[in-house]
Amino acid sequence: MKKNGKILEVQNLKVYFDTEEGIVKALEDVSFSLKRSEILGVIGETGSGKSVTAYTITRLLPQPPGMILEGKVLFEGEDLLKKSENEMLDIRGEKISMIFQEPMTALNPVFTVEEQMTDVISYHEKISKKQAAEKAIRALELVKIPDPSLVMKKYPHELSGGMRQRVMIALALSCEPELLIADEPTTALDVTIQAQILALILEMREKLGLSVIMITHNFGIVSEICDSVAVMYAGNIVEFSSIYNVFENPLHPYTEGLLKAIPPLDKDVESLNVIPGVVPNLIHPPSGCRFHPRCSRKLDICEKKPPKLVELTDGHFVACHNPLGGGKR
Amino acid sequence: MKNLLIRRLLLVIPILFGVSVLSFLLLHLIPGDPARIIAGIGAAPEDVEVIRKEFNLDAPLYVQYISFITGLFNGNLKSINTQDAVIKEIIPRFVNTFQLSLFSIFVSSIIGITFGIIAAVKRNTWIDNLVMGFSLFGISMPIFWLGILLMLVFSLYLNILPPGGKGGFQHIILPGITLGVASAAIVARMTRASMLQVLNQDYIRTALSTGLPKGKVIVKYALKNALIPVVTVVGLQFGYMLGGAVLTESVFGWPGLGRLIVDSIFNRDYPVVQAGILLIAVVFVLVNLGVDLLYAVLDPRIRRR
Ligand SMILES: Nc1ncnc2c1ncn2[C@@H]1O[C@H](COP(=O)(O)OP(=O)(O)OP(=O)(O)O)[C@@H](O)[C@H]1O
Ligand SMILES: [Mg+2]
């Protein structure tokens, strides 16, 4: 066990994209951490940088145009940003896995489930395809796929969306990773399937001691399964704490705005648009605090100086010059 | 898969019938009296009548069609020039063309697909520009010019390959490369475009997120998807090659089908022309059938129904 029990610490990530339109300042200052067997929700409107954060952690960010300018990603104490591509191959799929939003397109259409799963398993575990197939079947059983040996022989288009997402999870978990990064894994699924997939993720945490980063736009999902939550706005983490703190005692005006309109499970935050104004353009983001043009508690300093993420009360981080509750409880 | 094969084969039958009718009608579609056309301008009226009788040109069209088809197979349809059975003239030429095409399409696929992948993976770098520059060069270069160039270098200066004719394997190398390079350029462009599209797909990101090495992801998971449109292009190229590459055949003195047909047109040897066109059409149809089946092998979504 690591000294502080933290499996992942992301520190001050700054990631820009060099595009034809200009420099997209996608991540400005992103810090958060995750304990073992914890489920962390990362929530934010579309374009806030959730996926970029996930891809930076796993070093799958396309470079160019992406540029990781600053920061550290400490996984079990080692900085992933300093690892070579070869070293990353032993991390991805083996220690950190990902699942994605679109189960329809996330699996390769021209290979069977078996081929896709056994390739990964036999590569990481250095075992024969046959042994890998047995392991794949066990992984499919784990995610409650009925008749796994039949599903192994199928192509993705022969499976339903919910089934595909289960296969995706089985693929991600097949080499017993320690951390699962789930990038909106239920957005494309209908409500009942969504609930099943969330229940499955919870169960995997119990059974395997998995730590999870759950990316979502939906506070409903966060409240259902997460232990802690990081709220992102325009490339910054604006609030980070346990789910209890954030729900009962939000400190950032943006978090408060989101909470005021917890949407039903099947709706996205963006479509409700409860906070006046729109997400800023990240090529020319607002000066100072990027949220200030939309903020009801704006002070003069907010336009000038970007607030730092500070621990205001025990374990409750916020980046705001004028936090709610007067800064103390 | 079996169903698909049967359905495709059934579809081929009416196409072949149509093609055979068209190539038969060729002679009758040319304005004027077919007997006179065969005999040539300025032929004596008696000669014209002989030909009319010999080719049975007074009989109803369907009778003529049947005797054209049966004559093709039993050897009654003869070349006007050599008086040999047409089929005996055409088949050896076609075999030559087939050898050349097979070699060329092999060269073209290997070079084209490899270069296409490299260009896609290294997109917008100097490597990509270099490969695509070569490809543009390959497409725009006249084929006889490349042929002559290769001949100069490898036959005249280096003296390691024969400049032409038909003999052992070394005879096929220069014409095969000449024909293959032009088509490789097209295959490379198609592969690059298709590969670029595939590399942006979610399933590639998935494969990378599972920790498989990039090389394996590209050569296995991306390539099989990217090949689907490439197969069409390669099939078309192969079809064109099998139709006879007149220029390449002429430069290297390769006794192929293309030259036979062109010579026969000049000699007004209509039976050979008709049979040659029919053969080319049949081969084209069969190549397309092969492409369709290859599609199904690559893409399980097509196999389904
Ligand atoms: N490859 C790229 N090139 C240029 N800009 C990019 C690229 N990828 C992401 N961005 C920019 O980075 C910013 C953050 O994008 P990101 O995909 O992380 O948002 P997100 O929070 O995941 O949104 P969503 O909820 O829609 O998935 C956006 O402004 C986006 O335009
Ligand atoms: Mg995203």
XYZ file of C-alpha atoms and ligand atoms in Angstrom:
666
model
C 0.000 0.000 0.000
C 1.193 3.498 -0.737
C 1.813 5.804 2.140
C -1.190 8.039 1.743
C -3.506 5.399 0.276
C -3.812 7.465 -2.889
C -3.722 5.514 -6.109
C -3.751 8.563 -8.378
C -2.749 12.167 -7.888
C -3.183 14.582 -10.734
C -1.286 17.797 -10.113
C -1.627 21.085 -11.973
C -2.175 19.668 -15.432
C -1.930 22.196 -18.201
C -2.777 20.940 -21.677
C -3.166 23.070 -24.795
C -4.022 22.207 -28.380
C -2.293 23.864 -31.274
C -5.023 24.236 -33.902
C -5.469 26.290 -37.034
C -7.869 28.627 -35.252
C -5.398 29.216 -32.442
C -4.188 27.722 -29.190
C -7.027 25.934 -27.407
C -6.324 26.257 -23.682
C -8.154 23.068 -22.877
C -6.740 22.363 -19.407
C -5.392 25.253 -17.348
C -4.980 23.884 -13.855
C -6.362 20.465 -13.119
C -5.626 18.780 -9.814
C -7.425 16.048 -7.971
C -6.655 12.771 -6.317
C -8.192 9.387 -5.882
C -7.959 6.881 -3.063
C -7.848 3.160 -3.567
C -11.255 1.593 -4.238
C -12.791 5.011 -4.438
C -15.193 6.172 -7.130
C -14.508 9.739 -8.156
C -17.007 11.588 -10.294
C -15.629 14.183 -12.701
C -18.479 16.409 -13.731
C -18.695 19.372 -16.041
C -20.481 20.719 -19.066
C -19.476 19.678 -22.537
C -16.063 21.012 -23.532
C -14.884 21.500 -19.953
C -11.944 19.158 -20.506
C -13.056 15.910 -18.908
C -12.015 13.677 -21.775
C -8.763 15.566 -22.311
C -7.970 14.930 -18.647
C -8.675 11.222 -19.083
C -6.550 10.948 -22.214
C -3.726 12.859 -20.589
C -3.685 10.441 -17.661
C -3.419 7.437 -19.994
C -1.163 9.313 -22.428
C -3.545 8.691 -25.302
C -3.793 12.397 -26.076
C -3.056 12.997 -29.756
C 0.246 14.887 -29.842
C 0.223 16.998 -31.955
C -2.097 18.879 -31.731
C -2.118 18.245 -27.963
C 0.684 19.597 -25.763
C 1.119 18.642 -22.126
C 2.779 21.781 -20.795
C 2.821 21.290 -17.049
C 1.762 18.940 -14.343
C 2.172 15.485 -12.952
C 0.113 12.351 -13.064
C 1.265 10.288 -10.098
C -0.024 6.756 -10.381
C 1.033 4.682 -7.387
C 3.623 7.363 -6.798
C 5.171 7.302 -10.284
C 4.739 10.109 -12.781
C 3.077 8.676 -15.881
C 3.978 11.765 -17.873
C 7.636 10.799 -17.543
C 7.186 7.240 -18.782
C 8.217 6.043 -22.209
C 5.624 4.789 -24.652
C 6.851 1.241 -24.047
C 6.438 1.573 -20.307
C 2.938 2.924 -20.878
C 2.011 -0.271 -22.741
C 2.401 -2.131 -19.454
C 0.176 0.390 -17.706
C -2.640 0.698 -20.197
C -5.037 -2.201 -20.058
C -3.025 -3.799 -17.296
C -3.180 -1.172 -14.538
C -5.377 1.544 -15.965
C -8.247 0.742 -18.301
C -10.774 2.936 -20.022
C -14.331 2.584 -21.183
C -16.045 5.023 -23.454
C -19.304 6.709 -24.205
C -20.169 5.038 -27.472
C -20.520 1.298 -27.108
C -21.734 1.214 -30.693
C -18.411 2.288 -32.128
C -15.943 1.459 -29.365
C -15.500 -2.159 -30.444
C -13.860 -3.111 -33.705
C -16.576 -4.117 -36.192
C -14.527 -6.659 -38.122
C -13.188 -8.798 -35.282
C -15.061 -11.112 -32.961
C -15.340 -10.389 -29.250
C -13.023 -13.333 -28.694
C -10.337 -12.002 -31.008
C -10.429 -8.558 -29.422
C -10.358 -9.851 -25.862
C -7.822 -12.640 -26.208
C -5.386 -10.394 -28.046
C -5.265 -8.041 -25.094
C -5.177 -10.749 -22.448
C -2.517 -12.865 -24.110
C -0.410 -9.776 -24.764
C -0.437 -8.566 -21.167
C -0.391 -11.855 -19.331
C 1.946 -13.561 -21.796
C -0.274 -16.619 -22.007
C -1.554 -18.670 -24.944
C -4.663 -17.686 -26.851
C -6.413 -20.676 -25.424
C -5.737 -19.742 -21.832
C -6.622 -16.168 -22.727
C -9.963 -17.350 -24.072
C -10.750 -19.013 -20.751
C -9.870 -15.821 -18.978
C -12.005 -13.810 -21.375
C -14.979 -16.045 -20.647
C -14.498 -15.488 -16.941
C -14.389 -11.724 -17.526
C -17.619 -11.915 -19.518
C -19.201 -13.940 -16.729
C -18.058 -11.350 -14.237
C -19.986 -8.625 -16.053
C -23.023 -10.921 -16.130
C -23.158 -11.699 -19.796
C -25.416 -14.671 -20.331
C -23.867 -17.463 -22.384
C -20.370 -15.991 -22.609
C -18.929 -18.658 -24.883
C -21.570 -17.783 -27.462
C -20.955 -14.048 -27.137
C -17.234 -14.678 -27.632
C -17.912 -15.794 -31.197
C -20.029 -12.765 -32.046
C -19.181 -9.603 -33.895
C -20.094 -6.307 -32.206
C -22.955 -5.585 -34.624
C -24.649 -8.760 -33.449
C -24.930 -7.419 -29.882
C -27.212 -4.793 -28.323
C -25.822 -1.493 -27.012
C -26.032 -2.616 -23.391
C -24.336 -5.892 -24.250
C -21.562 -4.120 -26.081
C -20.934 -1.857 -23.120
C -20.723 -4.948 -20.911
C -18.252 -6.500 -23.334
C -16.311 -3.236 -23.264
C -16.214 -3.350 -19.461
C -15.185 -7.006 -19.552
C -12.401 -6.102 -21.977
C -11.296 -3.243 -19.734
C -11.334 -5.430 -16.619
C -9.927 -8.571 -18.206
C -6.393 -7.966 -16.955
C -7.523 -6.881 -13.485
C -6.567 -3.214 -13.636
C -6.436 -1.102 -10.508
C -8.011 1.962 -12.031
C -10.903 2.240 -14.446
C -11.533 5.515 -16.246
C -15.083 5.558 -17.517
C -15.770 8.407 -19.954
C -19.532 8.834 -19.873
C -20.124 5.106 -20.118
C -23.892 5.329 -19.919
C -24.762 8.435 -21.922
C -25.635 6.499 -25.045
C -27.731 3.897 -23.262
C -31.366 3.955 -22.236
C -32.299 4.425 -18.604
C -32.735 0.842 -17.449
C -29.526 -0.276 -19.108
C -27.799 2.768 -17.616
C -28.824 1.718 -14.131
C -27.575 -1.820 -14.787
C -24.196 -0.619 -15.985
C -23.808 1.678 -12.958
C -24.731 -1.177 -10.634
C -22.156 -3.300 -12.417
C -19.424 -0.718 -11.882
C -20.303 -0.526 -8.185
C -20.159 -4.295 -7.951
C -16.753 -4.430 -9.645
C -15.467 -1.984 -7.057
C -16.698 -4.253 -4.266
C -15.404 -7.437 -5.878
C -12.102 -6.290 -7.342
C -11.257 -3.305 -5.185
C -11.269 -1.239 -8.355
C -10.771 2.507 -8.221
C -12.913 4.388 -10.712
C -12.918 7.807 -12.344
C -16.445 8.337 -13.567
C -16.710 11.114 -16.119
C -20.207 12.436 -16.616
C -22.362 15.498 -17.183
C -24.904 14.160 -14.818
C -25.087 14.912 -11.110
C -27.696 12.182 -10.793
C -25.094 9.561 -11.681
C -22.575 11.145 -9.318
C -25.039 10.995 -6.433
C -25.787 7.359 -7.146
C -22.349 5.840 -7.179
C -19.543 8.267 -6.383
C -17.627 8.762 -3.148
C -16.104 12.060 -4.157
C -16.540 14.512 -6.954
C -14.426 16.946 -8.953
C -16.331 19.724 -10.696
C -14.707 20.992 -13.892
C -15.321 24.262 -15.606
C -13.552 25.415 -18.777
C -10.328 23.544 -18.117
C -10.133 23.965 -14.347
C -11.205 21.925 -11.379
C -13.328 24.428 -9.490
C -14.385 22.246 -6.590
C -13.243 18.897 -5.280
C -14.324 17.000 -2.223
C -16.333 14.136 -0.831
C -19.758 13.784 -2.267
C -21.263 14.699 1.103
C -19.404 17.997 1.274
C -20.188 18.952 -2.280
C -23.864 18.102 -2.134
C -24.564 19.417 1.364
C -22.274 22.382 1.343
C -21.175 23.469 -2.128
C -18.605 26.241 -2.037
C -18.349 27.213 -5.704
C -21.184 29.176 -7.306
C -20.909 26.970 -10.404
C -21.379 23.799 -8.348
C -24.346 25.378 -6.653
C -25.856 26.201 -10.023
C -25.437 22.646 -11.234
C -26.910 21.236 -8.046
C -29.954 23.449 -8.249
C -30.966 21.570 -11.312
C -30.068 17.947 -10.800
C -31.559 16.516 -13.909
C -33.307 13.197 -14.171
C -30.909 10.351 -14.939
C -31.562 10.412 -18.651
C -31.005 14.137 -19.235
C -27.742 15.981 -19.761
C -26.857 19.104 -17.847
C -26.094 21.035 -21.004
C -29.616 20.621 -22.303
C -31.068 22.199 -19.152
C -28.804 25.196 -19.147
C -29.725 26.465 -15.724
C -26.798 28.804 -15.335
C -27.134 31.886 -17.514
C -24.534 32.268 -20.234
C -22.543 29.729 -22.208
C -19.315 27.795 -21.794
C -16.480 30.086 -22.899
C -14.387 29.723 -25.981
C -11.105 28.199 -24.871
C -8.997 29.964 -27.474
C -9.807 33.310 -25.846
C -10.964 32.342 -22.378
C -12.149 35.067 -19.962
C -9.406 36.693 -17.918
C -9.001 35.826 -14.258
C -11.540 33.277 -13.160
C -12.918 31.675 -16.301
C -16.361 31.474 -14.712
C -16.639 35.176 -13.838
C -18.838 36.245 -16.797
C -21.522 33.833 -15.631
C -21.048 34.253 -11.911
C -23.597 35.883 -9.592
C -21.010 36.423 -6.838
C -18.384 38.106 -8.962
C -15.908 40.493 -7.288
C -13.462 42.862 -8.963
C -10.573 40.512 -8.377
C -12.323 37.724 -10.292
C -11.643 39.408 -13.630
C -7.977 39.881 -12.847
C -6.604 36.907 -11.041
C -7.376 33.234 -11.591
C -8.254 31.680 -8.221
C -6.125 28.811 -6.974
C -7.596 25.515 -5.889
C -7.231 25.633 -2.088
C -8.330 23.418 0.743
C -10.840 25.681 2.430
C -12.085 23.253 5.041
C -10.858 19.765 5.757
C -10.717 17.853 2.479
C -12.863 20.397 0.682
C -11.082 22.147 -2.175
C -12.415 25.119 -4.076
C -11.042 27.591 -6.607
C -13.015 30.746 -5.939
C -12.330 34.280 -4.696
C -15.750 34.535 -3.116
C -16.907 31.074 -2.135
C -20.308 30.380 -0.710
C -20.765 30.155 3.025
C -18.346 33.050 3.531
C -15.433 30.683 3.197
C -16.096 29.013 6.515
C -18.873 26.944 7.928
C -21.537 -16.784 -46.648
C -22.674 -19.697 -48.780
C -25.966 -17.940 -49.483
C -24.146 -14.844 -50.543
C -21.991 -16.855 -52.923
C -25.001 -18.534 -54.502
C -26.910 -15.269 -54.858
C -23.909 -13.620 -56.474
C -23.373 -16.492 -58.868
C -27.022 -16.404 -59.911
C -26.667 -12.708 -60.611
C -23.683 -13.363 -62.822
C -25.689 -15.490 -65.253
C -27.889 -12.742 -66.742
C -24.909 -10.400 -66.861
C -22.868 -12.915 -68.835
C -25.771 -13.454 -71.188
C -26.116 -9.719 -71.774
C -22.410 -9.324 -72.336
C -22.292 -12.180 -74.835
C -25.227 -10.717 -76.766
C -23.550 -7.331 -76.885
C -20.238 -8.666 -78.127
C -22.071 -10.736 -80.703
C -24.053 -7.713 -81.866
C -20.880 -5.686 -82.230
C -20.574 -6.593 -85.865
C -24.203 -5.819 -86.563
C -24.179 -2.510 -84.754
C -21.551 -1.082 -87.075
C -23.506 0.723 -89.789
C -23.514 -1.099 -93.093
C -23.546 -4.644 -94.378
C -21.655 -6.977 -92.007
C -20.385 -9.136 -94.872
C -18.922 -6.070 -96.553
C -17.389 -4.881 -93.293
C -15.638 -8.193 -92.787
C -14.499 -8.407 -96.389
C -13.091 -4.928 -96.255
C -13.390 -1.865 -98.456
C -12.972 -2.613 -102.116
C -13.511 -6.351 -101.845
C -14.972 -8.030 -104.885
C -18.721 -8.756 -104.716
C -18.032 -12.489 -105.044
C -15.804 -12.410 -101.983
C -18.495 -10.594 -100.070
C -20.974 -13.324 -100.965
C -18.548 -16.047 -99.865
C -18.198 -14.389 -96.520
C -21.952 -13.914 -96.242
C -22.396 -17.643 -96.675
C -19.510 -18.645 -94.500
C -20.676 -16.501 -91.592
C -24.286 -17.428 -92.198
C -25.166 -13.730 -92.252
C -28.576 -14.228 -93.886
C -29.894 -16.360 -91.052
C -32.050 -14.825 -88.292
C -30.018 -13.087 -85.584
C -30.747 -15.619 -82.842
C -29.481 -18.444 -85.050
C -26.334 -16.462 -85.716
C -25.945 -15.803 -81.997
C -26.227 -19.485 -81.177
C -23.725 -20.463 -83.814
C -21.389 -17.704 -82.593
C -21.479 -19.098 -79.063
C -21.262 -22.771 -80.070
C -18.609 -21.952 -82.642
C -16.569 -20.314 -79.944
C -16.478 -23.502 -77.937
C -16.275 -26.172 -80.639
C -13.709 -24.285 -82.683
C -15.970 -23.554 -85.651
C -15.514 -19.867 -85.114
C -12.277 -19.192 -86.907
C -9.935 -16.284 -87.164
C -10.148 -14.715 -90.615
C -6.430 -14.102 -90.625
C -5.018 -17.422 -89.544
C -7.975 -19.728 -90.054
C -7.253 -21.124 -86.604
C -10.045 -21.603 -84.122
C -10.531 -18.291 -82.331
C -10.452 -19.948 -78.971
C -7.028 -21.405 -79.757
C -5.727 -17.943 -80.612
C -7.134 -16.220 -77.591
C -6.523 -18.574 -74.687
C -2.695 -18.627 -74.804
C -2.673 -14.848 -75.115
C -5.009 -14.586 -72.179
C -2.789 -16.868 -70.116
C 0.117 -14.514 -70.811
C -1.956 -11.526 -69.828
C -3.116 -13.305 -66.715
C 0.462 -13.995 -65.618
C 1.462 -10.408 -66.194
C -1.605 -9.068 -64.398
C -1.141 -11.334 -61.419
C 2.449 -10.266 -61.028
C 1.564 -6.600 -61.489
C -1.323 -6.598 -59.063
C 0.918 -8.267 -56.535
C 3.547 -5.560 -56.993
C 0.882 -2.879 -56.892
C -0.819 -4.143 -53.731
C 2.360 -4.651 -51.778
C 3.817 -1.271 -52.684
C 0.534 0.608 -52.640
C -0.759 -0.692 -49.336
C 2.574 -0.380 -47.558
C 3.120 3.180 -48.764
C -0.473 4.087 -48.022
C -0.182 2.909 -44.429
C 3.113 4.704 -43.905
C 1.744 7.930 -45.347
C -1.352 7.734 -43.158
C 0.531 6.988 -39.965
C 3.034 9.769 -40.684
C 0.426 12.132 -42.044
C 1.490 15.706 -42.711
C 5.160 14.935 -42.190
C 7.842 14.951 -44.859
C 7.497 11.170 -45.144
C 3.842 11.549 -46.046
C 4.671 14.274 -48.564
C 7.405 12.176 -50.104
C 5.197 9.109 -50.476
C 2.308 11.095 -51.852
C 4.631 12.973 -54.188
C 5.853 9.686 -55.596
C 2.312 8.542 -55.923
C 1.346 11.624 -57.912
C 4.393 10.994 -60.074
C 3.295 7.386 -60.583
C -0.196 8.408 -61.606
C 0.833 11.137 -64.014
C 3.756 9.357 -65.645
C 3.034 7.866 -69.073
C 3.346 4.128 -68.788
C 5.451 3.636 -71.923
C 7.916 6.197 -70.648
C 8.425 4.341 -67.375
C 8.685 1.118 -69.360
C 11.375 2.477 -71.619
C 13.216 3.993 -68.666
C 13.267 0.696 -66.796
C 14.352 -1.074 -69.918
C 17.231 1.355 -70.417
C 18.458 0.970 -66.865
C 17.994 -2.731 -66.263
C 18.543 -4.155 -69.731
C 20.843 -1.761 -71.484
C 23.084 -0.376 -68.722
C 22.943 -2.996 -66.019
C 22.160 -5.846 -68.365
C 20.493 -7.921 -65.685
C 17.000 -8.295 -67.147
C 15.813 -9.060 -70.681
C 14.362 -6.045 -72.486
C 11.314 -7.891 -73.738
C 9.681 -10.982 -75.068
C 8.300 -13.911 -73.211
C 10.425 -16.545 -71.555
C 11.341 -17.305 -67.974
C 10.368 -15.415 -64.865
C 12.908 -12.678 -65.508
C 10.917 -11.634 -68.575
C 7.893 -10.725 -66.507
C 9.711 -8.480 -64.047
C 10.073 -5.286 -66.082
C 6.619 -5.229 -67.687
C 5.123 -6.336 -64.380
C 6.756 -3.511 -62.453
C 5.871 -0.986 -65.135
C 2.230 -1.949 -64.987
C 2.280 -2.376 -61.221
C 3.820 0.981 -60.329
C 1.119 3.025 -62.025
C -1.554 1.111 -60.218
C 0.377 1.120 -56.926
C 0.108 4.893 -56.951
C -3.670 4.687 -57.029
C -3.767 1.953 -54.394
C -1.484 3.995 -52.119
C -3.777 7.024 -52.289
C -6.830 4.951 -51.535
C -5.115 3.140 -48.652
C -3.925 6.412 -47.154
C -7.361 8.008 -47.284
C -9.070 4.951 -45.906
C -6.479 4.433 -43.207
C -6.716 8.050 -42.065
C -10.425 7.657 -41.621
C -10.081 4.395 -39.722
C -7.356 5.740 -37.432
C -9.839 8.329 -36.169
C -12.417 5.740 -35.218
C -13.362 5.033 -31.617
C -12.353 1.393 -31.853
C -8.765 2.345 -32.562
C -8.747 4.495 -29.429
C -10.186 1.492 -27.586
C -7.479 -0.801 -28.900
C -4.780 1.672 -27.848
C -6.379 2.070 -24.417
C -5.996 -1.663 -23.835
C -2.244 -1.288 -24.105
C -1.672 -3.119 -27.383
C 1.401 -1.734 -29.185
C 0.641 0.864 -31.824
C 2.194 -1.222 -34.580
C -0.080 -4.120 -33.885
C -3.126 -1.865 -33.642
C -2.324 -0.387 -37.031
C -1.376 -3.541 -38.873
C -4.150 -5.663 -37.455
C -7.068 -3.642 -36.099
C -6.902 -0.625 -38.372
C -5.739 -2.306 -41.566
C -8.501 -4.866 -41.837
C -11.059 -2.076 -41.687
C -9.103 0.167 -43.999
C -8.711 -2.555 -46.617
C -12.418 -2.762 -47.345
C -12.495 0.148 -49.836
C -8.975 -0.676 -51.036
C -10.128 -4.082 -52.193
C -12.523 -2.415 -54.639
C -9.762 -0.354 -56.161
C -7.384 -3.301 -56.405
C -10.134 -5.382 -57.998
C -10.843 -2.711 -60.587
C -7.154 -2.386 -61.358
C -6.842 -6.122 -61.741
C -9.840 -6.127 -64.061
C -8.282 -3.433 -66.244
C -4.990 -5.315 -66.362
C -6.688 -8.525 -67.394
C -8.299 -6.606 -70.237
C -4.806 -6.351 -71.653
C -2.265 -3.623 -71.156
C -1.644 -2.650 -74.741
C 1.027 -0.054 -74.009
C 3.076 -2.203 -71.674
C 2.677 -5.222 -73.912
C 3.861 -3.207 -76.900
C 6.879 -1.722 -75.151
C 8.081 -5.084 -73.880
C 6.865 -7.225 -76.766
C 4.716 -9.181 -74.360
C 2.327 -11.408 -76.339
C -0.813 -10.567 -74.379
C -4.501 -10.232 -75.070
C -4.466 -6.461 -75.464
C -2.123 -6.544 -78.420
C -3.995 -9.439 -80.013
C -7.217 -7.461 -79.931
C -5.647 -4.285 -81.252
C -3.934 -6.197 -84.061
C -7.193 -7.942 -84.878
C -9.030 -4.641 -85.062
C -6.475 -3.374 -87.587
C -6.814 -6.614 -89.544
C -10.609 -6.512 -89.352
C -10.455 -9.970 -87.804
C -13.899 -9.544 -86.273
C -14.370 -13.024 -84.804
C -11.204 -12.556 -82.733
C -12.259 -9.071 -81.664
C -15.694 -10.279 -80.641
C -14.368 -13.241 -78.716
C -11.680 -11.106 -77.090
C -14.183 -8.533 -75.912
C -16.449 -11.266 -74.607
C -13.563 -12.810 -72.683
C -12.551 -9.476 -71.169
C -16.119 -8.811 -70.098
C -16.477 -12.243 -68.551
C -13.227 -11.858 -66.674
C -14.263 -8.435 -65.429
C -17.523 -9.834 -64.127
C -15.682 -12.653 -62.379
C -13.156 -10.275 -60.836
C -16.014 -8.211 -59.478
C -17.549 -11.326 -58.058
C -14.247 -12.066 -56.364
C -14.155 -8.539 -54.942
C -17.657 -8.932 -53.521
C -16.683 -12.158 -51.857
C -13.484 -10.657 -50.481
C -15.621 -7.871 -49.025
C -17.637 -10.435 -47.170
C -14.483 -12.067 -45.882
C -13.251 -8.726 -44.523
C -16.526 -7.343 -43.244
C -18.825 -9.539 -41.173
C -21.643 -6.988 -41.473
C -21.917 -7.840 -45.172
C -21.805 -11.560 -44.493
C -24.925 -11.344 -42.377
C -27.536 -11.452 -45.097
N -7.812 16.909 -30.729
C -8.187 18.131 -30.337
N -7.815 19.202 -31.045
C -8.186 20.448 -30.668
N -8.942 20.716 -29.603
C -9.355 19.695 -28.851
C -9.009 18.341 -29.178
N -9.563 17.518 -28.266
C -10.236 18.327 -27.407
N -10.107 19.630 -27.753
C -10.680 20.781 -27.052
O -10.469 20.626 -25.677
C -11.579 21.091 -24.952
C -12.029 20.046 -23.959
O -12.567 18.940 -24.665
P -13.055 17.595 -23.962
O -13.317 16.631 -25.039
O -12.114 17.205 -22.902
O -14.417 18.027 -23.293
P -15.379 17.120 -22.416
O -15.454 17.772 -21.098
O -14.944 15.714 -22.464
O -16.751 17.337 -23.160
P -17.905 16.280 -23.440
O -18.739 16.299 -22.217
O -18.617 16.861 -24.606
O -17.277 14.960 -23.709
C -12.633 21.456 -25.958
O -12.641 22.859 -26.117
C -12.166 20.810 -27.219
O -12.538 21.581 -28.323
Mg -15.737 13.944 -23.388
